[in-house]
PDB file of C-alpha atoms in Angstrom:
ATOM      1  CA  MET A   1     -54.872 -11.969  20.112  1.00  0.00           C
ATOM      2  CA  VAL A   2     -53.948 -13.255  16.652  1.00  0.00           C
ATOM      3  CA  ILE A   3     -50.328 -14.052  15.948  1.00  0.00           C
ATOM      4  CA  GLN A   4     -49.254 -13.344  12.381  1.00  0.00           C
ATOM      5  CA  ASP A   5     -46.004 -13.758  10.429  1.00  0.00           C
ATOM      6  CA  LEU A   6     -45.356 -17.255  11.786  1.00  0.00           C
ATOM      7  CA  LEU A   7     -44.527 -18.951   8.499  1.00  0.00           C
ATOM      8  CA  ASN A   8     -41.710 -16.727   7.270  1.00  0.00           C
ATOM      9  CA  PRO A   9     -39.278 -15.430   9.896  1.00  0.00           C
ATOM     10  CA  ASN A  10     -38.067 -12.744   7.489  1.00  0.00           C
ATOM     11  CA  GLU A  11     -41.475 -11.079   7.620  1.00  0.00           C
ATOM     12  CA  LEU A  12     -41.333 -10.271  11.336  1.00  0.00           C
ATOM     13  CA  HIS A  13     -39.437  -7.222  12.557  1.00  0.00           C
ATOM     14  CA  ILE A  14     -37.705  -8.257  15.753  1.00  0.00           C
ATOM     15  CA  LYS A  15     -38.648  -5.149  17.729  1.00  0.00           C
ATOM     16  CA  LYS A  16     -42.299  -5.688  16.852  1.00  0.00           C
ATOM     17  CA  GLY A  17     -41.961  -9.359  17.744  1.00  0.00           C
ATOM     18  CA  ILE A  18     -40.521  -8.589  21.183  1.00  0.00           C
ATOM     19  CA  HIS A  19     -43.215  -5.986  21.788  1.00  0.00           C
ATOM     20  CA  ARG A  20     -45.881  -8.510  20.858  1.00  0.00           C
ATOM     21  CA  MET A  21     -44.353 -11.115  23.161  1.00  0.00           C
ATOM     22  CA  PHE A  22     -44.406  -8.643  26.032  1.00  0.00           C
ATOM     23  CA  LEU A  23     -48.024  -7.619  25.413  1.00  0.00           C
ATOM     24  CA  ILE A  24     -49.208 -11.230  25.437  1.00  0.00           C
ATOM     25  CA  THR A  25     -47.123 -12.020  28.516  1.00  0.00           C
ATOM     26  CA  GLY A  26     -48.452  -8.968  30.354  1.00  0.00           C
ATOM     27  CA  SER A  27     -52.039  -9.960  29.643  1.00  0.00           C
ATOM     28  CA  MET A  28     -51.295 -13.522  30.765  1.00  0.00           C
ATOM     29  CA  GLN A  29     -49.917 -12.379  34.102  1.00  0.00           C
ATOM     30  CA  LYS A  30     -52.786  -9.979  34.745  1.00  0.00           C
ATOM     31  CA  ASP A  31     -55.385 -12.627  33.946  1.00  0.00           C
ATOM     32  CA  ALA A  32     -53.570 -15.336  35.920  1.00  0.00           C
ATOM     33  CA  ILE A  33     -53.817 -13.207  39.059  1.00  0.00           C
ATOM     34  CA  ARG A  34     -57.435 -12.359  38.292  1.00  0.00           C
ATOM     35  CA  ALA A  35     -58.211 -16.060  37.846  1.00  0.00           C
ATOM     36  CA  LEU A  36     -56.645 -16.734  41.242  1.00  0.00           C
ATOM     37  CA  LYS A  37     -58.636 -13.966  42.909  1.00  0.00           C
ATOM     38  CA  THR A  38     -61.996 -14.886  41.366  1.00  0.00           C
ATOM     39  CA  ALA A  39     -61.500 -18.675  41.190  1.00  0.00           C
ATOM     40  CA  ASP A  40     -62.144 -18.446  37.444  1.00  0.00           C
ATOM     41  CA  HIS A  41     -60.863 -21.790  36.200  1.00  0.00           C
ATOM     42  CA  ASP A  42     -61.860 -21.087  32.584  1.00  0.00           C
ATOM     43  CA  LEU A  43     -59.772 -17.912  32.577  1.00  0.00           C
ATOM     44  CA  ALA A  44     -56.875 -19.818  34.106  1.00  0.00           C
ATOM     45  CA  LEU A  45     -57.075 -22.366  31.288  1.00  0.00           C
ATOM     46  CA  ASP A  46     -57.141 -19.574  28.701  1.00  0.00           C
ATOM     47  CA  VAL A  47     -53.994 -18.067  30.215  1.00  0.00           C
ATOM     48  CA  SER A  48     -52.245 -21.422  30.076  1.00  0.00           C
ATOM     49  CA  GLN A  49     -53.097 -21.833  26.399  1.00  0.00           C
ATOM     50  CA  ARG A  50     -51.763 -18.365  25.540  1.00  0.00           C
ATOM     51  CA  ASP A  51     -48.279 -19.485  26.540  1.00  0.00           C
ATOM     52  CA  ASP A  52     -48.082 -21.369  23.239  1.00  0.00           C
ATOM     53  CA  GLU A  53     -48.325 -18.056  21.362  1.00  0.00           C
ATOM     54  CA  VAL A  54     -45.363 -16.629  23.262  1.00  0.00           C
ATOM     55  CA  ASP A  55     -43.366 -19.820  22.656  1.00  0.00           C
ATOM     56  CA  ARG A  56     -44.058 -19.623  18.918  1.00  0.00           C
ATOM     57  CA  LEU A  57     -42.931 -16.005  18.740  1.00  0.00           C
ATOM     58  CA  CYS A  58     -39.755 -16.787  20.677  1.00  0.00           C
ATOM     59  CA  LEU A  59     -39.006 -19.666  18.312  1.00  0.00           C
ATOM     60  CA  LEU A  60     -39.643 -17.452  15.302  1.00  0.00           C
ATOM     61  CA  ILE A  61     -37.265 -14.783  16.602  1.00  0.00           C
ATOM     62  CA  SER A  62     -34.589 -17.451  17.186  1.00  0.00           C
ATOM     63  CA  LYS A  63     -35.032 -18.780  13.644  1.00  0.00           C
ATOM     64  CA  GLN A  64     -34.834 -15.266  12.273  1.00  0.00           C
ATOM     65  CA  PHE A  65     -31.593 -14.522  14.095  1.00  0.00           C
ATOM     66  CA  ARG A  66     -30.009 -17.810  12.978  1.00  0.00           C
ATOM     67  CA  SER A  67     -31.033 -16.990   9.411  1.00  0.00           C
ATOM     68  CA  ILE A  68     -29.361 -13.578   9.640  1.00  0.00           C
ATOM     69  CA  LEU A  69     -26.161 -15.109  11.028  1.00  0.00           C
ATOM     70  CA  CYS A  70     -26.139 -17.425   8.005  1.00  0.00           C
ATOM     71  CA  GLY A  71     -26.387 -14.476   5.625  1.00  0.00           C
ATOM     72  CA  GLY A  72     -30.138 -14.032   5.467  1.00  0.00           C
ATOM     73  CA  ARG A  73     -31.816 -10.679   4.952  1.00  0.00           C
ATOM     74  CA  MET A  74     -32.622  -8.456   7.919  1.00  0.00           C
ATOM     75  CA  PRO A  75     -36.238  -7.319   7.418  1.00  0.00           C
ATOM     76  CA  ASP A  76     -35.633  -4.002   9.195  1.00  0.00           C
ATOM     77  CA  SER A  77     -31.945  -3.423   8.444  1.00  0.00           C
ATOM     78  CA  SER A  78     -32.499   0.323   8.061  1.00  0.00           C
ATOM     79  CA  GLU A  79     -33.671   0.535  11.687  1.00  0.00           C
ATOM     80  CA  THR A  80     -31.829  -2.267  13.491  1.00  0.00           C
ATOM     81  CA  SER A  81     -28.160  -3.270  13.554  1.00  0.00           C
ATOM     82  CA  ILE A  82     -26.928  -6.837  13.943  1.00  0.00           C
ATOM     83  CA  ASP A  83     -25.847  -6.007  17.512  1.00  0.00           C
ATOM     84  CA  GLU A  84     -29.361  -4.801  18.318  1.00  0.00           C
ATOM     85  CA  TYR A  85     -30.769  -7.994  16.817  1.00  0.00           C
ATOM     86  CA  HIS A  86     -28.558  -9.971  19.164  1.00  0.00           C
ATOM     87  CA  ASP A  87     -29.649  -7.953  22.198  1.00  0.00           C
ATOM     88  CA  PHE A  88     -33.353  -8.191  21.387  1.00  0.00           C
ATOM     89  CA  ARG A  89     -32.953 -11.916  20.760  1.00  0.00           C
ATOM     90  CA  MET A  90     -31.363 -12.169  24.210  1.00  0.00           C
ATOM     91  CA  ALA A  91     -34.360 -10.344  25.728  1.00  0.00           C
ATOM     92  CA  ALA A  92     -36.820 -12.768  24.130  1.00  0.00           C
ATOM     93  CA  GLY A  93     -35.652 -15.518  26.499  1.00  0.00           C
ATOM     94  CA  PRO A  94     -36.543 -13.797  29.793  1.00  0.00           C
ATOM     95  CA  ILE A  95     -39.884 -12.634  28.389  1.00  0.00           C
ATOM     96  CA  GLU A  96     -40.698 -16.196  27.322  1.00  0.00           C
ATOM     97  CA  ARG A  97     -39.809 -17.453  30.805  1.00  0.00           C
ATOM     98  CA  ILE A  98     -42.016 -14.796  32.413  1.00  0.00           C
ATOM     99  CA  ALA A  99     -44.870 -16.189  30.320  1.00  0.00           C
ATOM    100  CA  ASP A 100     -43.985 -19.650  31.646  1.00  0.00           C
ATOM    101  CA  HIS A 101     -44.348 -18.364  35.204  1.00  0.00           C
ATOM    102  CA  SER A 102     -47.678 -16.743  34.336  1.00  0.00           C
ATOM    103  CA  GLN A 103     -48.789 -20.123  33.022  1.00  0.00           C
ATOM    104  CA  ARG A 104     -47.553 -21.750  36.234  1.00  0.00           C
ATOM    105  CA  ILE A 105     -49.585 -19.296  38.326  1.00  0.00           C
ATOM    106  CA  ALA A 106     -52.644 -19.955  36.147  1.00  0.00           C
ATOM    107  CA  ASN A 107     -52.210 -23.709  36.588  1.00  0.00           C
ATOM    108  CA  VAL A 108     -52.205 -23.273  40.367  1.00  0.00           C
ATOM    109  CA  ALA A 109     -55.246 -20.980  40.134  1.00  0.00           C
ATOM    110  CA  SER A 110     -57.119 -23.623  38.144  1.00  0.00           C
ATOM    111  CA  LYS A 111     -56.687 -26.183  40.931  1.00  0.00           C
ATOM    112  CA  ILE A 112     -57.013 -24.145  44.111  1.00  0.00           C
ATOM    113  CA  GLN A 113     -60.271 -24.899  45.903  1.00  0.00           C
ATOM    114  CA  GLU A 114     -60.459 -22.369  48.718  1.00  0.00           C
ATOM    115  CA  PRO A 115     -60.738 -18.574  48.278  1.00  0.00           C
ATOM    116  CA  VAL A 116     -57.450 -16.826  48.947  1.00  0.00           C
ATOM    117  CA  ARG A 117     -57.562 -14.805  52.141  1.00  0.00           C
ATOM    118  CA  LYS A 118     -58.236 -11.167  51.273  1.00  0.00           C
ATOM    119  CA  ASP A 119     -55.152  -9.631  52.892  1.00  0.00           C
ATOM    120  CA  VAL A 120     -52.858 -12.208  51.271  1.00  0.00           C
ATOM    121  CA  MET A 121     -54.536 -11.750  47.889  1.00  0.00           C
ATOM    122  CA  GLU A 122     -54.029  -7.992  48.060  1.00  0.00           C
ATOM    123  CA  VAL A 123     -50.292  -8.419  48.620  1.00  0.00           C
ATOM    124  CA  ILE A 124     -50.053 -10.944  45.761  1.00  0.00           C
ATOM    125  CA  GLU A 125     -51.893  -8.547  43.440  1.00  0.00           C
ATOM    126  CA  ASN A 126     -49.638  -5.675  44.448  1.00  0.00           C
ATOM    127  CA  LEU A 127     -46.466  -7.704  43.978  1.00  0.00           C
ATOM    128  CA  SER A 128     -47.577  -8.928  40.573  1.00  0.00           C
ATOM    129  CA  SER A 129     -48.536  -5.452  39.390  1.00  0.00           C
ATOM    130  CA  THR A 130     -45.299  -3.926  40.667  1.00  0.00           C
ATOM    131  CA  TYR A 131     -43.083  -6.609  39.151  1.00  0.00           C
ATOM    132  CA  MET A 132     -44.800  -6.428  35.761  1.00  0.00           C
ATOM    133  CA  GLY A 133     -44.548  -2.636  35.815  1.00  0.00           C
ATOM    134  CA  LEU A 134     -40.820  -2.980  36.381  1.00  0.00           C
ATOM    135  CA  VAL A 135     -40.542  -5.549  33.587  1.00  0.00           C
ATOM    136  CA  GLU A 136     -42.250  -3.052  31.289  1.00  0.00           C
ATOM    137  CA  GLN A 137     -39.748  -0.388  32.327  1.00  0.00           C
ATOM    138  CA  ALA A 138     -36.889  -2.807  31.621  1.00  0.00           C
ATOM    139  CA  VAL A 139     -38.254  -3.421  28.119  1.00  0.00           C
ATOM    140  CA  ASP A 140     -38.625   0.340  27.617  1.00  0.00           C
ATOM    141  CA  ALA A 141     -35.014   0.801  28.728  1.00  0.00           C
ATOM    142  CA  LEU A 142     -33.929  -1.717  26.089  1.00  0.00           C
ATOM    143  CA  TYR A 143     -35.855   0.018  23.315  1.00  0.00           C
ATOM    144  CA  ASN A 144     -34.579   3.463  24.321  1.00  0.00           C
ATOM    145  CA  SER A 145     -31.011   2.553  25.362  1.00  0.00           C
ATOM    146  CA  ASP A 146     -31.786   4.081  28.757  1.00  0.00           C
ATOM    147  CA  THR A 147     -29.159   2.909  31.243  1.00  0.00           C
ATOM    148  CA  SER A 148     -30.500   5.144  34.013  1.00  0.00           C
ATOM    149  CA  LEU A 149     -33.950   3.558  33.825  1.00  0.00           C
ATOM    150  CA  ALA A 150     -32.455   0.071  33.601  1.00  0.00           C
ATOM    151  CA  ASN A 151     -30.410   0.643  36.756  1.00  0.00           C
ATOM    152  CA  GLN A 152     -33.484   1.986  38.546  1.00  0.00           C
ATOM    153  CA  VAL A 153     -35.351  -1.197  37.613  1.00  0.00           C
ATOM    154  CA  ILE A 154     -32.591  -3.394  39.031  1.00  0.00           C
ATOM    155  CA  ASP A 155     -32.480  -1.383  42.268  1.00  0.00           C
ATOM    156  CA  SER A 156     -36.275  -1.460  42.623  1.00  0.00           C
ATOM    157  CA  ILE A 157     -36.437  -5.223  42.135  1.00  0.00           C
ATOM    158  CA  ASP A 158     -33.646  -5.746  44.674  1.00  0.00           C
ATOM    159  CA  GLY A 159     -35.608  -3.584  47.101  1.00  0.00           C
ATOM    160  CA  MET A 160     -38.665  -5.838  46.855  1.00  0.00           C
ATOM    161  CA  ARG A 161     -37.043  -8.911  48.361  1.00  0.00           C
ATOM    162  CA  LEU A 162     -38.194  -8.031  51.877  1.00  0.00           C
ATOM    163  CA  ARG A 163     -41.816  -7.813  50.682  1.00  0.00           C
ATOM    164  CA  VAL A 164     -41.513 -11.283  49.171  1.00  0.00           C
ATOM    165  CA  THR A 165     -40.050 -12.653  52.415  1.00  0.00           C
ATOM    166  CA  GLU A 166     -42.871 -11.091  54.433  1.00  0.00           C
ATOM    167  CA  LEU A 167     -45.480 -12.578  52.097  1.00  0.00           C
ATOM    168  CA  HIS A 168     -43.928 -16.027  52.457  1.00  0.00           C
ATOM    169  CA  ALA A 169     -44.128 -15.621  56.233  1.00  0.00           C
ATOM    170  CA  SER A 170     -47.822 -14.691  56.009  1.00  0.00           C
ATOM    171  CA  ILE A 171     -48.550 -17.734  53.868  1.00  0.00           C
ATOM    172  CA  LEU A 172     -46.865 -20.039  56.381  1.00  0.00           C
ATOM    173  CA  LYS A 173     -49.442 -18.926  58.956  1.00  0.00           C
ATOM    174  CA  LEU A 174     -52.390 -20.175  56.886  1.00  0.00           C
ATOM    175  CA  GLU A 175     -54.326 -23.137  58.261  1.00  0.00           C
ATOM    176  CA  SER A 176     -54.584 -25.137  55.035  1.00  0.00           C
ATOM    177  CA  HIS A 177     -51.344 -26.925  54.176  1.00  0.00           C
ATOM    178  CA  LYS A 178     -52.499 -27.358  50.571  1.00  0.00           C
ATOM    179  CA  THR A 179     -53.219 -23.638  50.185  1.00  0.00           C
ATOM    180  CA  MET A 180     -49.870 -22.880  51.784  1.00  0.00           C
ATOM    181  CA  ILE A 181     -48.057 -24.919  49.121  1.00  0.00           C
ATOM    182  CA  SER A 182     -50.112 -23.482  46.251  1.00  0.00           C
ATOM    183  CA  LEU A 183     -49.588 -19.865  47.272  1.00  0.00           C
ATOM    184  CA  GLY A 184     -45.921 -20.524  47.996  1.00  0.00           C
ATOM    185  CA  THR A 185     -45.551 -21.687  44.395  1.00  0.00           C
ATOM    186  CA  ILE A 186     -47.183 -18.485  43.171  1.00  0.00           C
ATOM    187  CA  VAL A 187     -44.940 -16.251  45.270  1.00  0.00           C
ATOM    188  CA  ASP A 188     -41.870 -18.129  44.012  1.00  0.00           C
ATOM    189  CA  SER A 189     -42.994 -17.432  40.441  1.00  0.00           C
ATOM    190  CA  LEU A 190     -43.563 -13.755  41.210  1.00  0.00           C
ATOM    191  CA  SER A 191     -40.049 -13.517  42.629  1.00  0.00           C
ATOM    192  CA  ARG A 192     -38.642 -15.194  39.519  1.00  0.00           C
ATOM    193  CA  ILE A 193     -40.539 -12.721  37.324  1.00  0.00           C
ATOM    194  CA  GLY A 194     -38.712  -9.970  39.194  1.00  0.00           C
ATOM    195  CA  ASP A 195     -35.363 -11.683  38.598  1.00  0.00           C
ATOM    196  CA  LEU A 196     -36.151 -11.998  34.895  1.00  0.00           C
ATOM    197  CA  GLY A 197     -37.043  -8.302  34.784  1.00  0.00           C
ATOM    198  CA  SER A 198     -33.572  -7.597  36.174  1.00  0.00           C
ATOM    199  CA  ASN A 199     -32.097  -9.792  33.438  1.00  0.00           C
ATOM    200  CA  ILE A 200     -33.835  -7.703  30.772  1.00  0.00           C
ATOM    201  CA  ALA A 201     -32.576  -4.513  32.438  1.00  0.00           C
ATOM    202  CA  GLU A 202     -29.017  -5.886  32.385  1.00  0.00           C
ATOM    203  CA  ILE A 203     -29.382  -6.672  28.674  1.00  0.00           C
ATOM    204  CA  ALA A 204     -30.574  -3.081  28.165  1.00  0.00           C
ATOM    205  CA  ILE A 205     -27.493  -1.725  29.952  1.00  0.00           C
ATOM    206  CA  ASN A 206     -25.092  -3.878  27.932  1.00  0.00           C
ATOM    207  CA  SER A 207     -26.863  -2.924  24.707  1.00  0.00           C
ATOM    208  CA  ALA A 208     -26.687   0.796  25.490  1.00  0.00           C
ATOM    209  CA  ILE A 209     -22.985   0.579  26.354  1.00  0.00           C
ATOM    210  CA  LYS A 210     -22.243  -1.092  23.007  1.00  0.00           C
ATOM    211  CA  ASP A 211     -24.109   1.679  21.186  1.00  0.00           C
ATOM    212  CA  LYS A 212     -21.829   4.366  22.629  1.00  0.00           C
TER     213      LYS A 212
END
């Protein structure tokens, strides 16, 4: 994926920038889990390198917002208010940190030597897919000022804590101590991705309330 508009922050519309960040992050997470499942170390390395693209976009959005606060031009002022700029800038942080966790998972996948037990891998895949689906809903709630959806996301993520605890318990039963530590790191990152999805949903709620 080619990242454009990196030289001039005034050329990037913030909503498009956030959407682009999310798309890259989503692909990173999907491929990080696939790299873990298939022991594809090249794919894991590719995921890790993609994190730089998300970091650059996050930095660009921060520069753009600082420029606007100092009197700079808003590139999409007809579509976005200064309050919306602030809220979308706030959402860039959690998305960037989700990408960091995807990179962390990919780094573990690049070093793990033994195949992940099938039943454990299935739960990891399911957790990852569910969490990223909820993150996507949180982003949608932000774009559409949908407080109902945002609250549903928060409730759904809270309801997944038992599944995470059960997965941790399954991992502790594995024979390999090294695999236990590696998979524990991955599950911790998945749980943090869920927390960050809740953060985005909370930003969406606050943004929608301000719009009323």
